[in-house]
mmCIF file of C-alpha atoms and ligand atoms in Angstrom:
data_model
loop_
_atom_site.group_PDB
_atom_site.id
_atom_site.type_symbol
_atom_site.label_atom_id
_atom_site.label_comp_id
_atom_site.label_asym_id
_atom_site.label_seq_id
_atom_site.Cartn_x
_atom_site.Cartn_y
_atom_site.Cartn_z
ATOM 1 C CA MET A 1 133.891 109.623 109.952
ATOM 2 C CA GLU A 2 137.449 108.506 109.467
ATOM 3 C CA LYS A 3 138.220 111.116 106.843
ATOM 4 C CA ASP A 4 137.865 113.976 109.322
ATOM 5 C CA SER A 5 139.714 113.700 112.581
ATOM 6 C CA THR A 6 138.598 116.867 114.337
ATOM 7 C CA ALA A 7 137.006 116.926 117.772
ATOM 8 C CA ARG A 8 134.065 118.958 116.534
ATOM 9 C CA GLN A 9 130.547 117.521 116.657
ATOM 10 C CA ASN A 10 129.372 116.132 113.359
ATOM 11 C CA VAL A 11 126.140 116.884 111.584
ATOM 12 C CA VAL A 12 125.336 114.559 108.701
ATOM 13 C CA ILE A 13 122.905 115.441 105.951
ATOM 14 C CA VAL A 14 121.394 112.199 104.673
ATOM 15 C CA VAL A 15 120.151 112.179 101.083
ATOM 16 C CA PRO A 16 118.403 109.106 99.647
ATOM 17 C CA CYS A 17 118.819 108.996 95.876
ATOM 18 C CA TYR A 18 117.087 106.846 93.306
ATOM 19 C CA ASN A 19 117.939 107.599 89.694
ATOM 20 C CA GLU A 20 118.706 111.223 90.486
ATOM 21 C CA GLU A 21 121.468 111.941 87.949
ATOM 22 C CA ALA A 22 119.536 114.918 86.556
ATOM 23 C CA VAL A 23 119.481 116.793 89.834
ATOM 24 C CA LEU A 24 122.343 115.448 91.943
ATOM 25 C CA ARG A 25 125.078 117.829 90.840
ATOM 26 C CA GLU A 26 122.978 120.870 91.724
ATOM 27 C CA THR A 27 121.919 119.239 95.011
ATOM 28 C CA HIS A 28 125.558 118.604 95.868
ATOM 29 C CA THR A 29 126.550 122.192 95.138
ATOM 30 C CA ARG A 30 123.766 123.599 97.309
ATOM 31 C CA LEU A 31 124.229 121.159 100.186
ATOM 32 C CA THR A 32 127.999 121.712 100.181
ATOM 33 C CA GLU A 33 127.263 125.412 100.592
ATOM 34 C CA VAL A 34 124.892 124.618 103.498
ATOM 35 C CA CYS A 35 127.636 122.536 105.143
ATOM 36 C CA ARG A 36 130.062 125.408 104.755
ATOM 37 C CA ARG A 37 127.610 127.785 106.394
ATOM 38 C CA ILE A 38 126.874 125.406 109.275
ATOM 39 C CA GLU A 39 130.595 125.229 110.012
ATOM 40 C CA GLN A 40 130.946 128.969 109.672
ATOM 41 C CA GLU A 41 128.044 129.757 112.013
ATOM 42 C CA HIS A 42 128.844 127.063 114.558
ATOM 43 C CA LEU A 43 132.566 126.739 115.085
ATOM 44 C CA CYS A 44 132.016 123.654 117.254
ATOM 45 C CA LEU A 45 130.362 121.747 114.400
ATOM 46 C CA SER A 46 131.513 119.983 111.278
ATOM 47 C CA ALA A 47 129.043 119.095 108.555
ATOM 48 C CA HIS A 48 129.085 116.071 106.262
ATOM 49 C CA LEU A 49 126.974 114.724 103.443
ATOM 50 C CA LEU A 50 125.856 111.130 103.059
ATOM 51 C CA TYR A 51 124.266 110.070 99.804
ATOM 52 C CA VAL A 52 122.440 106.748 99.895
ATOM 53 C CA ASP A 53 122.139 105.288 96.423
ATOM 54 C CA ASP A 54 118.980 103.174 96.518
ATOM 55 C CA GLY A 55 119.945 100.818 93.675
ATOM 56 C CA SER A 56 119.864 103.468 90.940
ATOM 57 C CA ARG A 57 120.237 102.329 87.353
ATOM 58 C CA ASP A 58 121.603 105.598 86.008
ATOM 59 C CA ALA A 59 124.872 107.438 86.767
ATOM 60 C CA THR A 60 123.865 108.340 90.341
ATOM 61 C CA TRP A 61 126.469 106.121 92.019
ATOM 62 C CA GLN A 62 129.264 107.300 89.688
ATOM 63 C CA MET A 63 128.424 110.875 90.652
ATOM 64 C CA ILE A 64 128.342 110.053 94.376
ATOM 65 C CA SER A 65 131.766 108.361 94.170
ATOM 66 C CA GLU A 66 133.070 111.372 92.310
ATOM 67 C CA PHE A 67 131.816 113.733 95.065
ATOM 68 C CA ALA A 68 133.370 111.479 97.723
ATOM 69 C CA SER A 69 136.735 111.389 96.004
ATOM 70 C CA GLN A 70 136.827 115.151 95.528
ATOM 71 C CA ASP A 71 135.533 116.174 98.913
ATOM 72 C CA LYS A 72 136.393 114.623 102.259
ATOM 73 C CA ALA A 73 133.081 115.712 103.739
ATOM 74 C CA SER A 74 131.056 113.671 101.213
ATOM 75 C CA HIS A 75 130.273 110.032 101.707
ATOM 76 C CA GLY A 76 128.271 107.461 99.814
ATOM 77 C CA LEU A 77 126.434 104.265 100.645
ATOM 78 C CA ARG A 78 125.341 102.081 97.777
ATOM 79 C CA LEU A 79 122.492 99.671 98.442
ATOM 80 C CA SER A 80 122.600 96.392 96.551
ATOM 81 C CA HIS A 81 119.127 96.922 95.054
ATOM 82 C CA ASN A 82 116.182 99.299 95.168
ATOM 83 C CA CYS A 83 114.896 98.970 98.750
ATOM 84 C CA GLY A 84 112.530 101.951 98.654
ATOM 85 C CA HIS A 85 112.799 105.477 100.029
ATOM 86 C CA GLN A 86 112.074 104.592 103.679
ATOM 87 C CA HIS A 87 114.639 101.821 103.848
ATOM 88 C CA ALA A 88 117.253 103.888 102.022
ATOM 89 C CA LEU A 89 116.673 106.646 104.537
ATOM 90 C CA TRP A 90 116.930 104.170 107.384
ATOM 91 C CA ALA A 91 120.287 102.968 105.999
ATOM 92 C CA GLY A 92 121.524 106.562 106.047
ATOM 93 C CA LEU A 93 120.192 107.238 109.545
ATOM 94 C CA GLU A 94 121.786 104.060 110.862
ATOM 95 C CA TRP A 95 125.108 105.199 109.418
ATOM 96 C CA ALA A 96 124.587 108.617 110.970
ATOM 97 C CA ALA A 97 123.750 107.077 114.356
ATOM 98 C CA HIS A 98 127.293 105.682 114.372
ATOM 99 C CA HIS A 99 129.077 108.689 112.930
ATOM 100 C CA ALA A 100 127.288 111.840 113.963
ATOM 101 C CA GLU A 101 125.765 113.911 116.738
ATOM 102 C CA ALA A 102 122.809 114.848 114.565
ATOM 103 C CA ALA A 103 121.361 113.864 111.197
ATOM 104 C CA VAL A 104 119.221 115.868 108.810
ATOM 105 C CA SER A 105 117.298 113.888 106.192
ATOM 106 C CA ILE A 106 116.321 115.568 102.957
ATOM 107 C CA ASP A 107 115.190 114.410 99.500
ATOM 108 C CA ALA A 108 117.601 114.718 96.616
ATOM 109 C CA ASP A 109 115.267 116.695 94.371
ATOM 110 C CA LEU A 110 115.616 120.124 96.064
ATOM 111 C CA GLN A 111 111.873 120.434 96.715
ATOM 112 C CA ASP A 112 112.695 121.174 100.333
ATOM 113 C CA ASP A 113 114.363 124.484 101.110
ATOM 114 C CA VAL A 114 117.980 123.623 101.955
ATOM 115 C CA ASP A 115 118.471 126.868 103.898
ATOM 116 C CA VAL A 116 115.998 125.607 106.498
ATOM 117 C CA ILE A 117 118.679 123.098 107.540
ATOM 118 C CA LEU A 118 120.513 125.985 109.214
ATOM 119 C CA GLN A 119 117.447 126.802 111.286
ATOM 120 C CA MET A 120 117.119 123.141 112.237
ATOM 121 C CA VAL A 121 120.722 123.051 113.410
ATOM 122 C CA GLN A 122 120.103 126.207 115.396
ATOM 123 C CA ARG A 123 117.137 124.622 117.210
ATOM 124 C CA TRP A 124 119.116 121.475 117.875
ATOM 125 C CA GLN A 125 121.944 123.528 119.326
ATOM 126 C CA SER A 126 119.485 125.121 121.698
ATOM 127 C CA GLY A 127 118.515 121.693 123.041
ATOM 128 C CA VAL A 128 115.781 120.278 120.792
ATOM 129 C CA ASP A 129 116.139 116.627 119.763
ATOM 130 C CA ILE A 130 113.805 116.401 116.776
ATOM 131 C CA VAL A 131 113.084 119.270 114.395
ATOM 132 C CA TYR A 132 110.368 118.676 111.781
ATOM 133 C CA GLY A 133 110.410 120.550 108.495
ATOM 134 C CA VAL A 134 106.801 121.495 107.804
ATOM 135 C CA ARG A 135 105.717 122.955 104.487
ATOM 136 C CA ARG A 136 103.527 126.016 104.625
ATOM 137 C CA ASP A 137 101.341 125.282 101.667
ATOM 138 C CA ARG A 138 101.482 123.081 98.619
ATOM 139 C CA PRO A 139 101.322 125.661 95.867
ATOM 140 C CA THR A 140 103.469 123.645 93.467
ATOM 141 C CA ASP A 141 101.739 120.306 93.980
ATOM 142 C CA THR A 142 99.070 119.250 91.543
ATOM 143 C CA PHE A 143 95.452 119.507 92.728
ATOM 144 C CA PHE A 144 95.318 115.734 93.019
ATOM 145 C CA LYS A 145 98.549 115.343 95.004
ATOM 146 C CA LYS A 146 97.642 118.143 97.394
ATOM 147 C CA HIS A 147 94.173 116.842 98.178
ATOM 148 C CA SER A 148 95.076 113.167 98.270
ATOM 149 C CA ALA A 149 97.918 113.959 100.696
ATOM 150 C CA GLN A 150 95.620 115.995 102.932
ATOM 151 C CA MET A 151 93.030 113.248 102.936
ATOM 152 C CA PHE A 152 95.709 110.764 103.883
ATOM 153 C CA TYR A 153 96.907 112.855 106.841
ATOM 154 C CA ARG A 154 93.352 113.265 108.095
ATOM 155 C CA LEU A 155 92.492 109.603 107.717
ATOM 156 C CA LEU A 156 95.689 108.495 109.441
ATOM 157 C CA ARG A 157 94.994 110.806 112.363
ATOM 158 C CA LYS A 158 91.412 109.636 112.672
ATOM 159 C CA LEU A 159 92.640 106.068 112.750
ATOM 160 C CA GLY A 160 94.954 106.845 115.610
ATOM 161 C CA GLY A 161 98.317 107.242 113.824
ATOM 162 C CA ASP A 162 100.039 110.412 114.943
ATOM 163 C CA VAL A 163 101.865 112.320 112.213
ATOM 164 C CA VAL A 164 102.917 115.940 111.917
ATOM 165 C CA TYR A 165 100.641 117.571 109.370
ATOM 166 C CA ASN A 166 102.436 118.478 106.121
ATOM 167 C CA HIS A 167 105.723 117.045 107.280
ATOM 168 C CA ALA A 168 107.446 114.592 104.974
ATOM 169 C CA ASP A 169 110.869 113.193 105.743
ATOM 170 C CA PHE A 170 112.707 116.501 106.003
ATOM 171 C CA ARG A 171 113.839 116.567 109.636
ATOM 172 C CA LEU A 172 116.713 116.785 112.041
ATOM 173 C CA MET A 173 117.307 114.148 114.691
ATOM 174 C CA SER A 174 119.831 114.280 117.495
ATOM 175 C CA ARG A 175 122.103 111.376 118.332
ATOM 176 C CA ARG A 176 119.835 110.479 121.245
ATOM 177 C CA ALA A 177 116.756 110.364 119.016
ATOM 178 C CA LEU A 178 118.608 108.362 116.351
ATOM 179 C CA ALA A 179 119.799 105.831 118.919
ATOM 180 C CA ALA A 180 116.229 105.448 120.178
ATOM 181 C CA LEU A 181 114.892 105.029 116.635
ATOM 182 C CA MET A 182 117.445 102.310 115.928
ATOM 183 C CA THR A 183 115.926 100.196 118.704
ATOM 184 C CA TYR A 184 112.695 99.855 116.673
ATOM 185 C CA PRO A 185 112.884 96.390 115.143
ATOM 186 C CA GLU A 186 109.909 96.604 112.770
ATOM 187 C CA ARG A 187 110.484 96.094 109.060
ATOM 188 C CA ASN A 188 107.357 97.959 107.916
ATOM 189 C CA THR A 189 109.115 101.271 108.092
ATOM 190 C CA PHE A 190 106.959 104.391 108.159
ATOM 191 C CA LEU A 191 109.503 106.833 109.512
ATOM 192 C CA ARG A 192 107.374 109.903 110.036
ATOM 193 C CA GLY A 193 105.020 107.923 112.261
ATOM 194 C CA MET A 194 107.803 106.093 114.081
ATOM 195 C CA VAL A 195 109.774 109.242 114.880
ATOM 196 C CA ARG A 196 106.628 110.795 116.320
ATOM 197 C CA THR A 197 106.444 108.050 118.945
ATOM 198 C CA LEU A 198 109.969 108.687 120.227
ATOM 199 C CA GLY A 199 109.123 111.601 122.461
ATOM 200 C CA PHE A 200 112.015 113.945 123.422
ATOM 201 C CA ALA A 201 111.929 117.679 122.857
ATOM 202 C CA GLU A 202 110.409 118.501 119.453
ATOM 203 C CA ASP A 203 110.039 121.581 117.344
ATOM 204 C CA THR A 204 108.971 122.506 113.819
ATOM 205 C CA VAL A 205 110.286 124.897 111.211
ATOM 206 C CA LEU A 206 108.117 126.159 108.371
ATOM 207 C CA TYR A 207 109.231 126.376 104.763
ATOM 208 C CA ASP A 208 107.835 126.664 101.268
ATOM 209 C CA ARG A 209 108.109 123.514 99.241
ATOM 210 C CA GLY A 210 109.158 124.096 95.663
ATOM 211 C CA GLU A 211 108.984 122.005 92.544
ATOM 212 C CA ARG A 212 111.372 119.213 91.785
ATOM 213 C CA PHE A 213 114.565 120.819 90.441
ATOM 214 C CA ALA A 214 114.973 118.238 87.676
ATOM 215 C CA GLY A 215 113.997 114.673 86.823
ATOM 216 C CA GLU A 216 110.696 112.950 87.528
ATOM 217 C CA SER A 217 108.953 111.989 90.741
ATOM 218 C CA LYS A 218 110.054 108.581 91.961
ATOM 219 C CA TYR A 219 106.662 108.232 93.640
ATOM 220 C CA PRO A 220 104.127 107.431 90.943
ATOM 221 C CA LEU A 221 100.478 106.986 91.980
ATOM 222 C CA ARG A 222 100.975 103.265 92.551
ATOM 223 C CA LYS A 223 103.823 103.843 95.034
ATOM 224 C CA MET A 224 101.937 106.717 96.687
ATOM 225 C CA LEU A 225 98.883 104.548 97.358
ATOM 226 C CA ALA A 226 101.051 101.692 98.615
ATOM 227 C CA PHE A 227 102.841 104.124 100.923
ATOM 228 C CA ALA A 228 99.567 105.516 102.274
ATOM 229 C CA LEU A 229 98.182 102.026 102.903
ATOM 230 C CA ASP A 230 101.437 101.051 104.541
ATOM 231 C CA GLY A 231 101.320 104.093 106.785
ATOM 232 C CA ILE A 232 97.832 103.280 107.954
ATOM 233 C CA THR A 233 98.252 99.570 108.460
ATOM 234 C CA SER A 234 101.652 99.972 110.138
ATOM 235 C CA PHE A 235 100.351 102.437 112.630
ATOM 236 C CA SER A 236 96.779 101.631 113.356
ATOM 237 C CA VAL A 237 94.811 98.507 114.184
ATOM 238 C CA ARG A 238 91.550 100.426 114.004
ATOM 239 C CA PRO A 239 90.614 99.065 110.565
ATOM 240 C CA LEU A 240 90.474 95.663 112.261
ATOM 241 C CA SER A 241 88.007 96.826 114.904
ATOM 242 C CA LEU A 242 86.155 98.804 112.261
ATOM 243 C CA ILE A 243 85.424 95.516 110.505
ATOM 244 C CA VAL A 244 83.604 94.282 113.594
ATOM 245 C CA TRP A 245 81.391 97.367 113.609
ATOM 246 C CA ILE A 246 80.666 97.089 109.903
ATOM 247 C CA GLY A 247 79.828 93.433 110.457
ATOM 248 C CA LEU A 248 77.416 94.283 113.278
ATOM 249 C CA LEU A 249 75.774 96.967 111.176
ATOM 250 C CA ILE A 250 75.266 94.502 108.352
ATOM 251 C CA ILE A 251 73.716 91.996 110.768
ATOM 252 C CA LEU A 252 71.261 94.699 111.915
ATOM 253 C CA LEU A 253 70.405 95.485 108.296
ATOM 254 C CA ALA A 254 69.950 91.785 107.622
ATOM 255 C CA ILE A 255 67.534 91.443 110.591
ATOM 256 C CA ALA A 256 65.490 94.341 109.218
ATOM 257 C CA ALA A 257 65.513 92.679 105.810
ATOM 258 C CA VAL A 258 64.320 89.361 107.286
ATOM 259 C CA ILE A 259 61.446 91.089 109.113
ATOM 260 C CA TYR A 260 60.531 92.928 105.909
ATOM 261 C CA ALA A 261 60.635 89.699 103.898
ATOM 262 C CA LEU A 262 58.473 87.855 106.460
ATOM 263 C CA VAL A 263 55.905 90.635 106.517
ATOM 264 C CA GLN A 264 55.786 90.684 102.725
ATOM 265 C CA HIS A 265 55.432 86.902 102.742
ATOM 266 C CA ALA A 266 52.517 87.089 105.197
ATOM 267 C CA LEU A 267 50.878 89.675 102.963
ATOM 268 C CA GLY A 268 51.284 87.380 99.984
ATOM 269 C CA ASN A 269 53.582 89.622 97.889
ATOM 270 C CA THR A 270 56.521 87.280 97.746
ATOM 271 C CA LEU A 271 57.236 86.954 94.050
ATOM 272 C CA PRO A 272 59.001 90.251 93.630
ATOM 273 C CA GLY A 273 62.030 90.249 95.844
ATOM 274 C CA TRP A 274 64.520 88.860 93.489
ATOM 275 C CA THR A 275 66.201 92.275 93.261
ATOM 276 C CA SER A 276 66.570 92.809 96.964
ATOM 277 C CA LEU A 277 67.841 89.282 97.376
ATOM 278 C CA LEU A 278 70.466 89.808 94.732
ATOM 279 C CA ILE A 279 71.481 93.153 96.167
ATOM 280 C CA SER A 280 71.928 91.751 99.626
ATOM 281 C CA ILE A 281 73.947 88.816 98.382
ATOM 282 C CA TRP A 282 76.269 91.174 96.605
ATOM 283 C CA PHE A 283 76.404 93.544 99.500
ATOM 284 C CA VAL A 284 77.244 90.938 102.107
ATOM 285 C CA GLY A 285 79.699 89.285 99.756
ATOM 286 C CA GLY A 286 81.421 92.598 99.167
ATOM 287 C CA ALA A 287 81.567 93.443 102.836
ATOM 288 C CA MET A 288 83.034 90.037 103.631
ATOM 289 C CA LEU A 289 85.647 90.277 100.932
ATOM 290 C CA THR A 290 86.672 93.741 102.094
ATOM 291 C CA SER A 291 86.990 92.540 105.656
ATOM 292 C CA LEU A 292 89.006 89.527 104.620
ATOM 293 C CA GLY A 293 91.226 91.816 102.580
ATOM 294 C CA VAL A 294 91.926 94.059 105.538
ATOM 295 C CA ILE A 295 92.735 91.076 107.723
ATOM 296 C CA GLY A 296 94.930 89.776 104.929
ATOM 297 C CA ILE A 297 96.935 92.997 104.923
ATOM 298 C CA TYR A 298 97.660 92.702 108.612
ATOM 299 C CA VAL A 299 98.491 89.019 108.337
ATOM 300 C CA GLY A 300 100.869 89.930 105.518
ATOM 301 C CA LYS A 301 102.537 92.482 107.770
ATOM 302 C CA ILE A 302 102.952 89.945 110.556
ATOM 303 C CA TYR A 303 104.478 87.588 108.006
ATOM 304 C CA SER A 304 107.014 90.145 106.832
ATOM 305 C CA GLU A 305 107.894 91.125 110.412
ATOM 306 C CA VAL A 306 108.329 87.505 111.463
ATOM 307 C CA LYS A 307 110.814 86.936 108.657
ATOM 308 C CA GLN A 308 113.030 89.715 110.087
ATOM 309 C CA ARG A 309 114.780 90.230 106.786
ATOM 310 C CA PRO A 310 117.353 93.020 106.567
ATOM 311 C CA ARG A 311 115.877 96.369 105.571
ATOM 312 C CA TYR A 312 118.700 96.974 103.121
ATOM 313 C CA ILE A 313 122.007 95.462 102.030
ATOM 314 C CA VAL A 314 125.039 97.644 101.457
ATOM 315 C CA TRP A 315 126.969 96.997 98.281
ATOM 316 C CA GLU A 316 129.802 99.507 98.683
ATOM 317 C CA GLU A 317 130.741 102.589 100.639
ATOM 318 C CA CYS A 318 132.848 105.602 99.769
HETATM 319 N N1 LIG B 401 113.744 107.595 96.520
HETATM 320 C C1 LIG B 401 114.497 106.489 96.921
HETATM 321 N N2 LIG B 401 114.046 105.238 96.585
HETATM 322 C C2 LIG B 401 112.877 105.035 95.884
HETATM 323 C C3 LIG B 401 112.098 106.169 95.519
HETATM 324 C C4 LIG B 401 112.559 107.430 95.867
HETATM 325 O O1 LIG B 401 115.544 106.636 97.558
HETATM 326 O O2 LIG B 401 112.556 103.877 95.599
HETATM 327 C C5 LIG B 401 114.218 108.948 96.889
HETATM 328 C C6 LIG B 401 114.293 109.941 95.731
HETATM 329 O O3 LIG B 401 115.518 109.862 95.068
HETATM 330 C C7 LIG B 401 114.098 111.268 96.457
HETATM 331 C C8 LIG B 401 113.167 110.913 97.609
HETATM 332 O O4 LIG B 401 113.267 109.494 97.763
HETATM 333 O O5 LIG B 401 115.315 111.755 96.990
HETATM 334 C C9 LIG B 401 111.720 111.320 97.372
HETATM 335 O O6 LIG B 401 111.286 110.910 96.099
HETATM 336 P P1 LIG B 401 110.499 111.879 95.104
HETATM 337 O O7 LIG B 401 111.042 113.260 95.221
HETATM 338 O O8 LIG B 401 110.561 111.271 93.736
HETATM 339 O O9 LIG B 401 109.039 111.793 95.697
HETATM 340 P P2 LIG B 401 107.892 112.943 95.636
HETATM 341 O O10 LIG B 401 108.521 114.204 96.159
HETATM 342 O O11 LIG B 401 107.488 113.065 94.218
HETATM 343 O O12 LIG B 401 106.816 112.423 96.533
HETATM 344 MG MG1 LIG B 402 110.192 115.050 95.540
#
């Protein structure tokens, strides 16, 4: 943080932004106010903002550069292309790991209550390393989003992935936690699951999640499903063992079917049976394809990990 040469401890608020021109000015105003209050309440702290432009195609980067030129506590990181929310966030956290004592990550769209950041800082000051922002309810989410998200959390937990219920990526991490996170080499980044495996002292703060202040969700259904699948397959190998059980079950069913067919044959009623034959062919075929698909997903993950490509590429910084 070259622009500020005080000896105070830095807190950086990391904001990933993808085509957020409609909301960014308001976000900046509110977060600047939060920074001011952090510094006012904790004289030993200084607060900074880091906007990570995830390859936006609108005026997002122009706005970020404008904030940075007007305000020495604002910084920007421009990624060379759209790397996705998780990687953009990682880029910001990596920057923060080098420049700050603590980082708070928050979405640009003001759905999360910015005032909660002050509570997070308070907890961190009292010795907690990771503070999760947890939403109380989802009154503003659509019926579909609310229920699909809940189903996802449940499924992930059942499959052995540990996530904090109703926590997205609104959280504070201390320098120690950030440094530990940075040692994770995996490219399939599912931050809320990864952070959970760090350990350290944790705490949660509750808040009400509002509606997006402006603009549209950058997570359409397609991206949401991909994210959910990614979360599960990055954190759990249970689907692989599940395949074995499904396979065994099918073998048992097949044995029963063979016995049934033999008995029917002995009784001389063999002509009908075309239906059951067809059904079982389809059934086994389907089960095999599903299993192969699941294995394919994991093989794909191994492939992308083996390549060890960079998570993001920085274009410019301000
Ligand atoms: N985002 C990003 N890259 C992407 C998609 C989203 O950096 O490819 C950012 C976006 O600007 C926002 C945050 O990730 O700050 C969460 O996105 P959004 O609010 O659209 O998701 P939702 O709340 O609808 O799930
Ligand atoms: Mg949002």
